[in-house]
PDB file of C-alpha atoms in Angstrom:
ATOM      1  CA  MET A1352      18.797   6.225 -12.957  1.00  0.00           C
ATOM      2  CA  LYS A1353      19.067   4.899  -9.414  1.00  0.00           C
ATOM      3  CA  LYS A1354      22.797   5.726  -9.230  1.00  0.00           C
ATOM      4  CA  THR A1355      22.167   9.180 -10.688  1.00  0.00           C
ATOM      5  CA  LEU A1356      19.573   9.972  -8.041  1.00  0.00           C
ATOM      6  CA  LEU A1357      21.833   8.707  -5.258  1.00  0.00           C
ATOM      7  CA  VAL A1358      24.622  10.994  -6.459  1.00  0.00           C
ATOM      8  CA  ALA A1359      22.157  13.906  -6.646  1.00  0.00           C
ATOM      9  CA  PHE A1360      20.872  13.247  -3.135  1.00  0.00           C
ATOM     10  CA  SER A1361      24.425  12.987  -1.748  1.00  0.00           C
ATOM     11  CA  LEU A1362      25.363  16.268  -3.414  1.00  0.00           C
ATOM     12  CA  MET A1363      22.228  17.968  -2.088  1.00  0.00           C
ATOM     13  CA  PHE A1364      22.962  17.026   1.520  1.00  0.00           C
ATOM     14  CA  SER A1365      26.659  17.884   1.194  1.00  0.00           C
ATOM     15  CA  ILE A1366      25.659  21.362   0.051  1.00  0.00           C
ATOM     16  CA  THR A1367      23.093  21.509   2.867  1.00  0.00           C
ATOM     17  CA  ILE A1368      25.683  20.753   5.554  1.00  0.00           C
ATOM     18  CA  SER A1369      28.209  23.198   4.091  1.00  0.00           C
ATOM     19  CA  TYR A1370      25.557  25.908   3.911  1.00  0.00           C
ATOM     20  CA  ALA A1371      24.418  25.293   7.470  1.00  0.00           C
ATOM     21  CA  GLN A1372      27.901  25.242   8.962  1.00  0.00           C
ATOM     22  CA  ASP A1373      28.561  28.711   7.607  1.00  0.00           C
ATOM     23  CA  GLU A1374      25.769  30.100   9.785  1.00  0.00           C
ATOM     24  CA  GLU A1375      25.662  30.580  13.522  1.00  0.00           C
ATOM     25  CA  ASN A1376      23.915  27.919  15.586  1.00  0.00           C
ATOM     26  CA  ASP A1377      20.232  28.563  16.213  1.00  0.00           C
ATOM     27  CA  THR A1378      19.018  28.537  19.813  1.00  0.00           C
ATOM     28  CA  ILE A1379      15.985  26.285  20.352  1.00  0.00           C
ATOM     29  CA  PRO A1380      14.124  27.119  23.595  1.00  0.00           C
ATOM     30  CA  ASN A1381      13.369  24.437  26.193  1.00  0.00           C
ATOM     31  CA  GLY A1382       9.905  22.893  26.358  1.00  0.00           C
ATOM     32  CA  TRP A1383       7.320  21.756  23.855  1.00  0.00           C
ATOM     33  CA  LYS A1384       6.833  23.263  20.415  1.00  0.00           C
ATOM     34  CA  LYS A1385       3.661  22.185  18.623  1.00  0.00           C
ATOM     35  CA  GLU A1386       2.229  23.147  15.261  1.00  0.00           C
ATOM     36  CA  GLY A1387      -0.053  21.617  12.665  1.00  0.00           C
ATOM     37  CA  ASN A1388      -1.622  22.264   9.304  1.00  0.00           C
ATOM     38  CA  VAL A1389      -4.559  20.855   7.345  1.00  0.00           C
ATOM     39  CA  GLN A1390      -4.576  21.424   3.605  1.00  0.00           C
ATOM     40  CA  LEU A1391      -7.020  20.592   0.833  1.00  0.00           C
ATOM     41  CA  LEU A1392      -5.783  20.742  -2.766  1.00  0.00           C
ATOM     42  CA  PHE A1393      -8.133  20.945  -5.753  1.00  0.00           C
ATOM     43  CA  ASN A1394      -7.545  20.132  -9.418  1.00  0.00           C
ATOM     44  CA  GLN A1395     -10.336  20.398 -11.978  1.00  0.00           C
ATOM     45  CA  SER A1396     -10.760  20.474 -15.761  1.00  0.00           C
ATOM     46  CA  ALA A1397     -13.941  20.576 -17.832  1.00  0.00           C
ATOM     47  CA  PHE A1398     -14.742  20.413 -21.564  1.00  0.00           C
ATOM     48  CA  ASN A1399     -18.133  20.607 -23.251  1.00  0.00           C
ATOM     49  CA  LYS A1400     -19.078  18.312 -26.123  1.00  0.00           C
ATOM     50  CA  GLU A1401     -18.338  21.016 -28.721  1.00  0.00           C
ATOM     51  CA  TRP A1402     -14.712  21.388 -27.616  1.00  0.00           C
ATOM     52  CA  THR A1403     -12.572  20.371 -30.625  1.00  0.00           C
ATOM     53  CA  GLY A1404      -9.135  20.472 -29.006  1.00  0.00           C
ATOM     54  CA  GLY A1405      -9.580  17.157 -27.215  1.00  0.00           C
ATOM     55  CA  GLY A1406      -9.597  16.513 -23.490  1.00  0.00           C
ATOM     56  CA  THR A1407     -11.491  14.708 -20.751  1.00  0.00           C
ATOM     57  CA  SER A1408     -13.291  16.360 -17.853  1.00  0.00           C
ATOM     58  CA  SER A1409     -11.957  15.412 -14.429  1.00  0.00           C
ATOM     59  CA  ILE A1410     -11.947  16.505 -10.810  1.00  0.00           C
ATOM     60  CA  ALA A1411      -9.414  15.682  -8.113  1.00  0.00           C
ATOM     61  CA  GLY A1412      -8.904  16.452  -4.450  1.00  0.00           C
ATOM     62  CA  ASN A1413      -6.053  15.859  -2.047  1.00  0.00           C
ATOM     63  CA  LEU A1414      -6.319  16.179   1.757  1.00  0.00           C
ATOM     64  CA  SER A1415      -3.194  16.332   3.925  1.00  0.00           C
ATOM     65  CA  VAL A1416      -2.685  16.686   7.678  1.00  0.00           C
ATOM     66  CA  ASP A1417       0.729  17.570   9.082  1.00  0.00           C
ATOM     67  CA  TYR A1418       1.295  17.797  12.856  1.00  0.00           C
ATOM     68  CA  GLN A1419       4.625  18.275  14.648  1.00  0.00           C
ATOM     69  CA  PHE A1420       5.256  18.128  18.380  1.00  0.00           C
ATOM     70  CA  ASN A1421       8.867  18.623  19.427  1.00  0.00           C
ATOM     71  CA  TYR A1422      10.430  18.695  22.870  1.00  0.00           C
ATOM     72  CA  LYS A1423      13.771  20.044  24.084  1.00  0.00           C
ATOM     73  CA  MET A1424      15.312  20.170  27.533  1.00  0.00           C
ATOM     74  CA  ASP A1425      18.903  21.399  27.631  1.00  0.00           C
ATOM     75  CA  ASP A1426      20.983  18.783  25.743  1.00  0.00           C
ATOM     76  CA  PHE A1427      18.049  16.415  25.067  1.00  0.00           C
ATOM     77  CA  SER A1428      15.664  16.740  22.117  1.00  0.00           C
ATOM     78  CA  TRP A1429      12.711  14.695  20.892  1.00  0.00           C
ATOM     79  CA  ASN A1430      11.138  15.465  17.508  1.00  0.00           C
ATOM     80  CA  ASN A1431       7.853  13.918  16.373  1.00  0.00           C
ATOM     81  CA  ARG A1432       5.839  14.326  13.199  1.00  0.00           C
ATOM     82  CA  ILE A1433       2.583  12.734  12.028  1.00  0.00           C
ATOM     83  CA  PHE A1434       1.747  13.101   8.348  1.00  0.00           C
ATOM     84  CA  GLY A1435      -1.349  11.927   6.502  1.00  0.00           C
ATOM     85  CA  ASN A1436      -2.123  12.382   2.830  1.00  0.00           C
ATOM     86  CA  TYR A1437      -5.050  11.058   0.793  1.00  0.00           C
ATOM     87  CA  GLY A1438      -6.093  12.008  -2.721  1.00  0.00           C
ATOM     88  CA  LEU A1439      -8.776  10.911  -5.189  1.00  0.00           C
ATOM     89  CA  THR A1440      -9.527  11.688  -8.832  1.00  0.00           C
ATOM     90  CA  LYS A1441     -12.622  11.080 -10.959  1.00  0.00           C
ATOM     91  CA  VAL A1442     -12.365  11.125 -14.737  1.00  0.00           C
ATOM     92  CA  LYS A1443     -15.548  11.521 -16.746  1.00  0.00           C
ATOM     93  CA  ASP A1444     -16.963   8.216 -18.038  1.00  0.00           C
ATOM     94  CA  ASP A1445     -14.574   6.199 -15.823  1.00  0.00           C
ATOM     95  CA  GLU A1446     -16.548   3.771 -13.663  1.00  0.00           C
ATOM     96  CA  PHE A1447     -14.136   3.940 -10.729  1.00  0.00           C
ATOM     97  CA  ILE A1448     -12.775   6.734  -8.582  1.00  0.00           C
ATOM     98  CA  ARG A1449      -8.992   6.329  -8.377  1.00  0.00           C
ATOM     99  CA  LYS A1450      -6.424   7.249  -5.744  1.00  0.00           C
ATOM    100  CA  THR A1451      -3.735   9.801  -6.506  1.00  0.00           C
ATOM    101  CA  SER A1452      -1.999   9.555  -3.111  1.00  0.00           C
ATOM    102  CA  ASP A1453      -2.368   7.568   0.104  1.00  0.00           C
ATOM    103  CA  ARG A1454       0.172   7.795   2.931  1.00  0.00           C
ATOM    104  CA  LEU A1455       0.143   7.683   6.725  1.00  0.00           C
ATOM    105  CA  GLU A1456       3.494   8.220   8.430  1.00  0.00           C
ATOM    106  CA  LEU A1457       4.915   8.775  11.910  1.00  0.00           C
ATOM    107  CA  ASN A1458       8.499   9.914  12.473  1.00  0.00           C
ATOM    108  CA  SER A1459      10.038  10.136  15.931  1.00  0.00           C
ATOM    109  CA  ILE A1460      13.666  10.742  16.868  1.00  0.00           C
ATOM    110  CA  ALA A1461      15.208  11.396  20.269  1.00  0.00           C
ATOM    111  CA  GLY A1462      18.741  12.662  20.768  1.00  0.00           C
ATOM    112  CA  LYS A1463      21.264  13.362  23.529  1.00  0.00           C
ATOM    113  CA  LYS A1464      23.808  16.040  22.564  1.00  0.00           C
ATOM    114  CA  ILE A1465      27.463  15.026  22.430  1.00  0.00           C
ATOM    115  CA  GLN A1466      29.307  17.763  24.377  1.00  0.00           C
ATOM    116  CA  GLU A1467      29.072  21.211  22.741  1.00  0.00           C
ATOM    117  CA  SER A1468      28.430  20.162  19.165  1.00  0.00           C
ATOM    118  CA  ASN A1469      25.657  19.585  16.634  1.00  0.00           C
ATOM    119  CA  TYR A1470      26.002  15.814  17.052  1.00  0.00           C
ATOM    120  CA  TYR A1471      23.687  13.633  19.158  1.00  0.00           C
ATOM    121  CA  TYR A1472      23.403  10.024  20.234  1.00  0.00           C
ATOM    122  CA  SER A1473      20.007   9.151  18.785  1.00  0.00           C
ATOM    123  CA  TRP A1474      17.220   6.619  18.591  1.00  0.00           C
ATOM    124  CA  PHE A1475      14.643   6.844  15.819  1.00  0.00           C
ATOM    125  CA  LEU A1476      11.333   5.237  14.899  1.00  0.00           C
ATOM    126  CA  ASN A1477       9.542   5.439  11.569  1.00  0.00           C
ATOM    127  CA  PHE A1478       6.160   3.913  10.772  1.00  0.00           C
ATOM    128  CA  ARG A1479       4.271   4.192   7.498  1.00  0.00           C
ATOM    129  CA  THR A1480       1.339   2.567   5.760  1.00  0.00           C
ATOM    130  CA  GLN A1481      -1.742   3.650   3.785  1.00  0.00           C
ATOM    131  CA  PHE A1482      -5.344   4.483   4.687  1.00  0.00           C
ATOM    132  CA  ALA A1483      -7.365   2.497   2.160  1.00  0.00           C
ATOM    133  CA  LYS A1484      -7.354  -0.306  -0.387  1.00  0.00           C
ATOM    134  CA  GLY A1485      -5.182   0.022  -3.478  1.00  0.00           C
ATOM    135  CA  TYR A1486      -6.173  -1.373  -6.876  1.00  0.00           C
ATOM    136  CA  GLU A1487      -4.569  -2.351 -10.162  1.00  0.00           C
ATOM    137  CA  PHE A1488      -6.710  -1.486 -13.164  1.00  0.00           C
ATOM    138  CA  SER A1489      -6.973  -3.440 -16.408  1.00  0.00           C
ATOM    139  CA  GLU A1490      -9.392  -3.893 -19.294  1.00  0.00           C
ATOM    140  CA  ASP A1491     -11.511  -6.929 -20.065  1.00  0.00           C
ATOM    141  CA  ALA A1492     -10.439  -8.150 -23.518  1.00  0.00           C
ATOM    142  CA  GLU A1493     -13.959  -9.274 -24.471  1.00  0.00           C
ATOM    143  CA  THR A1494     -16.218  -6.555 -23.067  1.00  0.00           C
ATOM    144  CA  GLY A1495     -13.776  -3.650 -22.879  1.00  0.00           C
ATOM    145  CA  LYS A1496     -14.939  -2.905 -19.339  1.00  0.00           C
ATOM    146  CA  THR A1497     -12.479  -1.636 -16.759  1.00  0.00           C
ATOM    147  CA  LEU A1498     -11.504  -4.247 -14.168  1.00  0.00           C
ATOM    148  CA  ARG A1499      -9.861  -3.584 -10.829  1.00  0.00           C
ATOM    149  CA  THR A1500      -7.877  -5.980  -8.662  1.00  0.00           C
ATOM    150  CA  GLU A1501      -7.086  -5.285  -5.005  1.00  0.00           C
ATOM    151  CA  ILE A1502      -3.312  -5.228  -4.445  1.00  0.00           C
ATOM    152  CA  SER A1503      -2.888  -3.437  -1.081  1.00  0.00           C
ATOM    153  CA  ASP A1504      -4.742  -2.223   2.000  1.00  0.00           C
ATOM    154  CA  PHE A1505      -4.241  -0.577   5.383  1.00  0.00           C
ATOM    155  CA  MET A1506      -1.196  -2.258   7.031  1.00  0.00           C
ATOM    156  CA  SER A1507      -0.591  -4.250   3.864  1.00  0.00           C
ATOM    157  CA  PRO A1508       2.067  -3.198   3.527  1.00  0.00           C
ATOM    158  CA  GLY A1509       3.001  -1.507   6.807  1.00  0.00           C
ATOM    159  CA  TYR A1510       6.611  -0.577   7.578  1.00  0.00           C
ATOM    160  CA  LEU A1511       8.198  -0.122  11.005  1.00  0.00           C
ATOM    161  CA  GLN A1512      11.852   0.923  11.328  1.00  0.00           C
ATOM    162  CA  THR A1513      13.738   1.620  14.547  1.00  0.00           C
ATOM    163  CA  GLY A1514      17.296   1.684  15.831  1.00  0.00           C
ATOM    164  CA  PRO A1515      20.143   3.608  17.497  1.00  0.00           C
ATOM    165  CA  GLY A1516      22.391   5.996  15.641  1.00  0.00           C
ATOM    166  CA  ILE A1517      24.172   9.320  15.380  1.00  0.00           C
ATOM    167  CA  MET A1518      22.241  12.480  14.518  1.00  0.00           C
ATOM    168  CA  TRP A1519      23.543  15.782  13.180  1.00  0.00           C
ATOM    169  CA  LYS A1520      21.050  18.518  14.025  1.00  0.00           C
ATOM    170  CA  LYS A1521      21.366  22.176  13.151  1.00  0.00           C
ATOM    171  CA  ASN A1522      17.785  22.992  14.229  1.00  0.00           C
ATOM    172  CA  ASP A1523      14.290  21.552  13.798  1.00  0.00           C
ATOM    173  CA  ASP A1524      14.434  22.351  10.067  1.00  0.00           C
ATOM    174  CA  LEU A1525      17.754  20.628   9.358  1.00  0.00           C
ATOM    175  CA  VAL A1526      18.353  17.101  10.664  1.00  0.00           C
ATOM    176  CA  ILE A1527      20.420  14.159   9.358  1.00  0.00           C
ATOM    177  CA  ASN A1528      20.440  10.788  11.103  1.00  0.00           C
ATOM    178  CA  PHE A1529      22.516   7.659  10.473  1.00  0.00           C
ATOM    179  CA  ALA A1530      21.466   4.388  12.154  1.00  0.00           C
ATOM    180  CA  PRO A1531      23.842   1.498  11.304  1.00  0.00           C
ATOM    181  CA  ALA A1532      21.775  -1.169  13.135  1.00  0.00           C
ATOM    182  CA  THR A1533      18.193  -0.567  12.049  1.00  0.00           C
ATOM    183  CA  ALA A1534      15.522  -3.216  12.472  1.00  0.00           C
ATOM    184  CA  ARG A1535      12.781  -3.092   9.843  1.00  0.00           C
ATOM    185  CA  PHE A1536       9.490  -4.985   9.968  1.00  0.00           C
ATOM    186  CA  ILE A1537       7.266  -5.305   6.895  1.00  0.00           C
ATOM    187  CA  PHE A1538       3.662  -6.258   7.707  1.00  0.00           C
ATOM    188  CA  VAL A1539       1.140  -7.599   5.189  1.00  0.00           C
ATOM    189  CA  ASN A1540      -2.223  -9.328   5.106  1.00  0.00           C
ATOM    190  CA  LYS A1541      -1.853 -13.124   4.774  1.00  0.00           C
ATOM    191  CA  ASP A1542      -4.511 -13.105   2.071  1.00  0.00           C
ATOM    192  CA  PHE A1543      -1.945 -11.592  -0.312  1.00  0.00           C
ATOM    193  CA  THR A1544       0.703 -14.261   0.446  1.00  0.00           C
ATOM    194  CA  THR A1545      -1.567 -17.311   0.402  1.00  0.00           C
ATOM    195  CA  GLY A1546      -2.368 -19.192  -2.780  1.00  0.00           C
ATOM    196  CA  PRO A1547      -1.211 -22.151  -4.877  1.00  0.00           C
ATOM    197  CA  ASP A1548       0.808 -19.983  -7.276  1.00  0.00           C
ATOM    198  CA  TYR A1549       2.439 -17.717  -4.693  1.00  0.00           C
ATOM    199  CA  VAL A1550       6.244 -17.567  -4.764  1.00  0.00           C
ATOM    200  CA  ASP A1551       8.234 -16.580  -1.654  1.00  0.00           C
ATOM    201  CA  GLY A1552       9.038 -12.880  -1.697  1.00  0.00           C
ATOM    202  CA  ASP A1553       6.613 -11.883  -4.450  1.00  0.00           C
ATOM    203  CA  TYR A1554       4.552  -9.599  -2.192  1.00  0.00           C
ATOM    204  CA  PHE A1555       6.844  -6.985  -0.613  1.00  0.00           C
ATOM    205  CA  GLY A1556       9.457  -9.672   0.092  1.00  0.00           C
ATOM    206  CA  VAL A1557       7.218 -11.696   2.425  1.00  0.00           C
ATOM    207  CA  ASP A1558       7.293 -15.522   2.255  1.00  0.00           C
ATOM    208  CA  GLU A1559       4.277 -17.689   1.465  1.00  0.00           C
ATOM    209  CA  GLY A1560       1.640 -17.780   4.198  1.00  0.00           C
ATOM    210  CA  LYS A1561       3.486 -15.226   6.334  1.00  0.00           C
ATOM    211  CA  ALA A1562       2.291 -11.844   7.547  1.00  0.00           C
ATOM    212  CA  MET A1563       5.665 -10.252   8.340  1.00  0.00           C
ATOM    213  CA  ARG A1564       9.213  -9.936   7.065  1.00  0.00           C
ATOM    214  CA  PHE A1565      12.150  -8.938   9.306  1.00  0.00           C
ATOM    215  CA  GLU A1566      15.187  -7.076   8.034  1.00  0.00           C
ATOM    216  CA  LEU A1567      18.330  -5.699   9.679  1.00  0.00           C
ATOM    217  CA  GLY A1568      20.297  -2.987   7.968  1.00  0.00           C
ATOM    218  CA  ALA A1569      21.535   0.594   7.851  1.00  0.00           C
ATOM    219  CA  SER A1570      19.339   3.672   7.589  1.00  0.00           C
ATOM    220  CA  LEU A1571      20.239   7.214   6.527  1.00  0.00           C
ATOM    221  CA  SER A1572      17.569   9.905   6.724  1.00  0.00           C
ATOM    222  CA  GLY A1573      17.536  13.648   6.283  1.00  0.00           C
ATOM    223  CA  TYR A1574      15.124  16.570   6.580  1.00  0.00           C
ATOM    224  CA  PHE A1575      15.752  20.087   5.275  1.00  0.00           C
ATOM    225  CA  LYS A1576      13.296  22.971   5.054  1.00  0.00           C
ATOM    226  CA  TYR A1577      14.122  26.517   3.971  1.00  0.00           C
ATOM    227  CA  GLY A1578      12.668  29.574   2.247  1.00  0.00           C
ATOM    228  CA  ILE A1579      13.742  30.264  -1.321  1.00  0.00           C
ATOM    229  CA  MET A1580      11.927  33.601  -1.604  1.00  0.00           C
ATOM    230  CA  GLU A1581       9.172  35.509   0.161  1.00  0.00           C
ATOM    231  CA  ASN A1582       6.199  33.217   0.924  1.00  0.00           C
ATOM    232  CA  VAL A1583       7.825  30.250  -0.849  1.00  0.00           C
ATOM    233  CA  ALA A1584       9.218  27.360   1.210  1.00  0.00           C
ATOM    234  CA  MET A1585      10.917  24.184   0.005  1.00  0.00           C
ATOM    235  CA  GLU A1586      11.008  20.975   2.056  1.00  0.00           C
ATOM    236  CA  HIS A1587      13.152  17.899   1.353  1.00  0.00           C
ATOM    237  CA  THR A1588      12.729  14.533   3.084  1.00  0.00           C
ATOM    238  CA  LEU A1589      15.042  11.639   2.205  1.00  0.00           C
ATOM    239  CA  SER A1590      15.242   8.084   3.551  1.00  0.00           C
ATOM    240  CA  LEU A1591      17.763   5.434   2.433  1.00  0.00           C
ATOM    241  CA  TYR A1592      17.862   1.843   3.684  1.00  0.00           C
ATOM    242  CA  SER A1593      20.149  -1.116   2.995  1.00  0.00           C
ATOM    243  CA  ASN A1594      19.225  -4.608   4.230  1.00  0.00           C
ATOM    244  CA  TYR A1595      22.317  -6.497   5.442  1.00  0.00           C
ATOM    245  CA  LEU A1596      20.476  -9.835   5.299  1.00  0.00           C
ATOM    246  CA  ASP A1597      19.410  -9.774   1.642  1.00  0.00           C
ATOM    247  CA  LYS A1598      20.960  -7.912  -1.301  1.00  0.00           C
ATOM    248  CA  PRO A1599      22.536  -5.061   0.667  1.00  0.00           C
ATOM    249  CA  GLY A1600      23.507  -3.340  -2.581  1.00  0.00           C
ATOM    250  CA  ASN A1601      19.837  -2.768  -3.427  1.00  0.00           C
ATOM    251  CA  ILE A1602      19.244   0.457  -1.518  1.00  0.00           C
ATOM    252  CA  ASP A1603      15.638   1.444  -0.828  1.00  0.00           C
ATOM    253  CA  ILE A1604      15.002   5.130  -1.533  1.00  0.00           C
ATOM    254  CA  ASP A1605      12.125   7.359  -0.465  1.00  0.00           C
ATOM    255  CA  TYR A1606      12.475  11.014  -1.456  1.00  0.00           C
ATOM    256  CA  LEU A1607       9.765  13.637  -0.993  1.00  0.00           C
ATOM    257  CA  LEU A1608       9.875  17.249  -2.184  1.00  0.00           C
ATOM    258  CA  ASN A1609       7.216  19.717  -1.099  1.00  0.00           C
ATOM    259  CA  VAL A1610       7.169  23.302  -2.388  1.00  0.00           C
ATOM    260  CA  GLU A1611       4.612  25.560  -0.713  1.00  0.00           C
ATOM    261  CA  MET A1612       3.802  28.918  -2.266  1.00  0.00           C
ATOM    262  CA  GLY A1613       1.780  31.090   0.106  1.00  0.00           C
ATOM    263  CA  ILE A1614      -0.927  33.352  -1.289  1.00  0.00           C
ATOM    264  CA  ASN A1615      -2.400  34.446   2.041  1.00  0.00           C
ATOM    265  CA  ASP A1616      -3.117  32.910   5.460  1.00  0.00           C
ATOM    266  CA  TYR A1617      -5.635  30.470   3.998  1.00  0.00           C
ATOM    267  CA  LEU A1618      -4.649  29.889   0.360  1.00  0.00           C
ATOM    268  CA  SER A1619      -1.510  28.389  -1.135  1.00  0.00           C
ATOM    269  CA  ALA A1620      -0.283  26.570  -4.215  1.00  0.00           C
ATOM    270  CA  ASN A1621       1.625  23.352  -3.642  1.00  0.00           C
ATOM    271  CA  LEU A1622       3.927  21.150  -5.682  1.00  0.00           C
ATOM    272  CA  VAL A1623       4.593  17.651  -4.336  1.00  0.00           C
ATOM    273  CA  PHE A1624       7.099  15.290  -5.972  1.00  0.00           C
ATOM    274  CA  GLN A1625       7.925  11.837  -4.637  1.00  0.00           C
ATOM    275  CA  ALA A1626      10.310   9.147  -5.876  1.00  0.00           C
ATOM    276  CA  VAL A1627      10.322   5.685  -4.267  1.00  0.00           C
ATOM    277  CA  TYR A1628      12.540   2.696  -5.027  1.00  0.00           C
ATOM    278  CA  ASP A1629      11.900  -0.617  -3.261  1.00  0.00           C
ATOM    279  CA  ASP A1630      12.746  -3.756  -5.226  1.00  0.00           C
ATOM    280  CA  ASN A1631      10.598  -5.841  -2.856  1.00  0.00           C
ATOM    281  CA  ALA A1632       7.590  -3.940  -4.219  1.00  0.00           C
ATOM    282  CA  VAL A1633       8.537  -2.980  -7.802  1.00  0.00           C
ATOM    283  CA  GLY A1634      11.937  -3.274  -9.445  1.00  0.00           C
ATOM    284  CA  ALA A1635      11.767   0.296 -10.740  1.00  0.00           C
ATOM    285  CA  PHE A1636      11.227   3.848  -9.502  1.00  0.00           C
ATOM    286  CA  GLN A1637       7.709   4.812  -8.452  1.00  0.00           C
ATOM    287  CA  ILE A1638       7.092   8.490  -9.260  1.00  0.00           C
ATOM    288  CA  ARG A1639       4.281  10.715  -7.988  1.00  0.00           C
ATOM    289  CA  GLU A1640       3.645  14.413  -8.670  1.00  0.00           C
ATOM    290  CA  VAL A1641       0.766  16.595  -7.481  1.00  0.00           C
ATOM    291  CA  PHE A1642       0.217  20.296  -8.107  1.00  0.00           C
ATOM    292  CA  GLY A1643      -2.811  22.317  -7.103  1.00  0.00           C
ATOM    293  CA  LEU A1644      -4.411  25.197  -5.238  1.00  0.00           C
ATOM    294  CA  GLY A1645      -4.641  24.599  -1.505  1.00  0.00           C
ATOM    295  CA  ILE A1646      -6.928  25.737   1.297  1.00  0.00           C
ATOM    296  CA  ASN A1647      -4.990  25.810   4.590  1.00  0.00           C
ATOM    297  CA  PHE A1648      -5.993  25.678   8.234  1.00  0.00           C
ATOM    298  CA  GLY A1649      -3.232  25.969  10.847  1.00  0.00           C
ATOM    299  CA  PHE A1650      -3.510  24.776  14.460  1.00  0.00           C
TER     300      PHE A1650
END
């Protein structure tokens, strides 16, 4: 499955570049360009006790904040984006409220244009973590009660990537960056790596008693946003990373698809799909999908 997705991603960005090169270059004005959006998604289902078709009442909410502040001055550009997303769901008769999403991310990339082309010398920085504690849920064999075990928290893990590279930039909505010498730092709480039974690398690749792991590798990232029909926009974000120092063939993948369907200035329907592969965390794909009605506030 991992190879299939890599082939699909490569094909997607090949088509993206071919499509973009057929169009004339967009002119981005000098100065700052700032925009932001706050969105609240709702999902709800309810069944009364007489309902014979089966089902469980539940309610869910997802809050996201997206703020971009980009700067351009002649042949220099600096793009920045802060993204926060937090979602909760409550199922009837379940003792605990559970998270559906939790992500805090900062992306920053600066570039100096290479002559009269779409290529730039670049330097990028990416930081991501989560807002709140994460839990693993299980069931007590004797009582049948739901148990929860803390497995993550704010800055545990936290990821920081940075390095020089080459960027291909059509405009603010179409950017691809390759950084062949990327430093990556993985931060964790020592409480998760301390214990008599802990084995080096079990918690996000961090050794026993340590709070950080350093990696050096290659990073490829891409961003593409476009309209597919009136009031419907599709946004792709892809990040690939290979660690030269340990199993370079195990490529970390983080792909995010966001489809926004505008109803009016304040209402929209959103589909979010995310696929993550990181064998330091889980040796399999992590998949997340959220769909709901959104209330928007732009600033």
